[in-house]
Coordinates of C-alpha atoms in Angstrom, one line a residue:
M1 CA -0.3 0.3 0.4
T2 CA 1.4 3.5 -1.2
S3 CA 1.7 6.3 1.8
A4 CA -1.7 7.9 0.4
Q5 CA -3.6 4.9 0.4
L6 CA -3.0 4.1 4.3
I7 CA -4.2 7.5 4.9
I8 CA -7.0 7.1 2.9
S9 CA -7.8 4.0 4.5
G10 CA -6.7 4.5 8.4
S11 CA -9.1 7.7 7.9
G12 CA -11.9 5.9 7.1
L13 CA -11.7 3.2 9.4
L14 CA -11.2 6.2 12.1
L15 CA -14.4 8.6 10.5
F16 CA -16.6 4.5 10.2
V17 CA -15.9 4.4 14.3
V18 CA -16.7 8.1 15.0
G19 CA -19.9 7.4 13.4
L20 CA -20.6 4.1 15.8
L21 CA -20.0 6.3 18.5
N22 CA -22.2 9.5 17.3
G23 CA -24.8 7.2 17.0
V24 CA -25.0 6.8 20.5
I25 CA -25.5 10.3 21.6
I26 CA -28.2 11.1 18.8
P27 CA -31.4 10.8 21.4
K28 CA -29.1 13.2 24.0
T29 CA -28.7 15.8 21.4
K30 CA -30.5 19.2 21.5
S31 CA -31.6 17.7 17.5
P32 CA -31.6 13.8 16.9
R33 CA -32.6 14.6 12.9
L34 CA -29.5 16.4 12.7
S35 CA -27.5 14.2 14.4
L36 CA -28.7 11.2 12.4
S37 CA -27.1 13.3 9.4
A38 CA -24.1 13.4 11.4
H39 CA -23.9 9.9 11.9
L40 CA -24.7 8.8 8.6
T41 CA -22.1 11.5 7.0
A42 CA -19.3 9.6 9.0
V43 CA -20.3 5.8 8.5
Q44 CA -20.8 6.2 5.0
S45 CA -18.0 8.6 4.3
G46 CA -15.6 6.3 5.9
T47 CA -16.8 3.7 4.2
F48 CA -16.4 5.7 1.0
L49 CA -12.8 6.2 1.8
I50 CA -12.1 2.7 2.5
A51 CA -13.3 1.9 -1.3
I52 CA -11.2 5.2 -2.6
A53 CA -8.0 3.6 -0.9
W54 CA -8.5 -0.1 -2.9
T55 CA -9.0 1.7 -6.2
W56 CA -6.2 4.5 -5.6
P57 CA -3.8 2.8 -8.2
V58 CA -5.6 3.5 -10.4
F59 CA -5.9 6.4 -10.3
E60 CA -2.7 8.2 -12.4
M61 CA -1.3 11.0 -10.3
G62 CA 2.1 11.9 -8.9
P63 CA 3.2 11.7 -5.6
T64 CA 2.8 15.1 -4.6
L65 CA -1.2 15.4 -6.2
S66 CA -1.7 11.8 -4.4
M67 CA -0.8 13.0 -0.9
L68 CA -2.8 16.7 -1.8
V69 CA -6.0 14.9 -2.9
A70 CA -5.9 12.0 -0.1
Y71 CA -5.0 14.6 3.0
G72 CA -8.0 17.3 1.1
L73 CA -10.3 14.5 0.7
C74 CA -9.9 13.0 4.1
G75 CA -10.0 16.6 6.3
A76 CA -13.2 17.7 4.2
L77 CA -15.2 14.8 5.3
F78 CA -14.0 15.0 8.9
V79 CA -15.1 18.7 8.7
L80 CA -18.5 18.1 7.0
W81 CA -18.9 15.2 9.8
A82 CA -18.2 17.7 12.3
A83 CA -20.4 20.3 10.6
F84 CA -23.7 17.8 10.9
F85 CA -22.3 17.0 14.6
L86 CA -22.3 20.7 15.5
A87 CA -25.3 21.5 14.0
G88 CA -27.7 18.5 16.4
L89 CA -25.5 19.4 19.5
W90 CA -26.6 22.8 19.0
G91 CA -29.4 23.0 16.7
A92 CA -27.5 25.0 14.4
G93 CA -30.7 23.5 11.7
H94 CA -30.8 27.4 9.2
G95 CA -30.1 26.5 5.7
L96 CA -31.3 22.6 6.4
A97 CA -34.3 22.6 5.3
I98 CA -35.6 19.0 6.2
T99 CA -33.2 18.3 8.8
G100 CA -33.5 21.0 10.5
Q101 CA -36.5 22.6 10.4
G102 CA -37.9 24.4 13.8
F103 CA -34.6 25.0 15.5
E104 CA -32.3 28.2 16.2
T105 CA -29.1 28.9 17.5
T106 CA -27.0 31.7 18.1
E107 CA -25.9 33.7 15.2
I108 CA -22.0 32.5 16.0
R109 CA -23.1 29.0 16.1
Q110 CA -25.1 29.1 12.8
A111 CA -21.7 30.7 11.0
I112 CA -19.6 27.9 12.2
V113 CA -22.0 25.4 10.8
T114 CA -22.6 26.8 8.0
A115 CA -18.7 27.8 7.5
L116 CA -17.9 24.1 8.3
L117 CA -20.8 23.1 5.3
G118 CA -19.3 25.1 3.0
L119 CA -15.9 23.9 3.5
G120 CA -16.6 20.4 3.7
V121 CA -18.7 20.2 0.5
L122 CA -16.7 22.6 -1.4
G123 CA -13.1 20.2 -0.5
T124 CA -14.9 16.8 -1.4
L125 CA -16.2 18.2 -4.6
G126 CA -13.0 19.8 -5.4
A127 CA -10.9 16.2 -4.3
S128 CA -13.7 14.4 -5.7
L129 CA -13.3 16.1 -9.4
V130 CA -9.6 15.7 -9.2
L131 CA -9.9 12.2 -8.7
L132 CA -12.6 12.0 -11.4
F133 CA -10.4 13.7 -13.7
Q134 CA -7.5 11.5 -12.8
W135 CA -9.6 8.2 -14.1
P136 CA -8.0 6.8 -16.5
L137 CA -9.7 6.4 -20.1
P138 CA -10.1 2.9 -21.8

């Protein structure tokens, strides 16, 4: 396994376990629906990272780009989980129409969640686009 594969698979396993532990506290949070979103985000993202680690040798990237994408993708998915986790704890549901309905929090908490969501989405999208364009064509 390459260094990037080890980073991605280890991060995937960690994120999966974090998601399982997150599931235990769902009923104790201010917004259980948002906490369920955090739980599912972590479990699914962890599984995705493990799958990407297995397919990593297929991508045609040099070592620098490989490490940049690996750290970027892992970091972005952890940030995305953190955004949903904090949203569930704080009830920061503004902008999350389905899971966040009826919950309000302080402006600073909402701003933190919104910023983390934006960073997580942009980071995940950016890394995924790089992977898409590095996929070898037949």
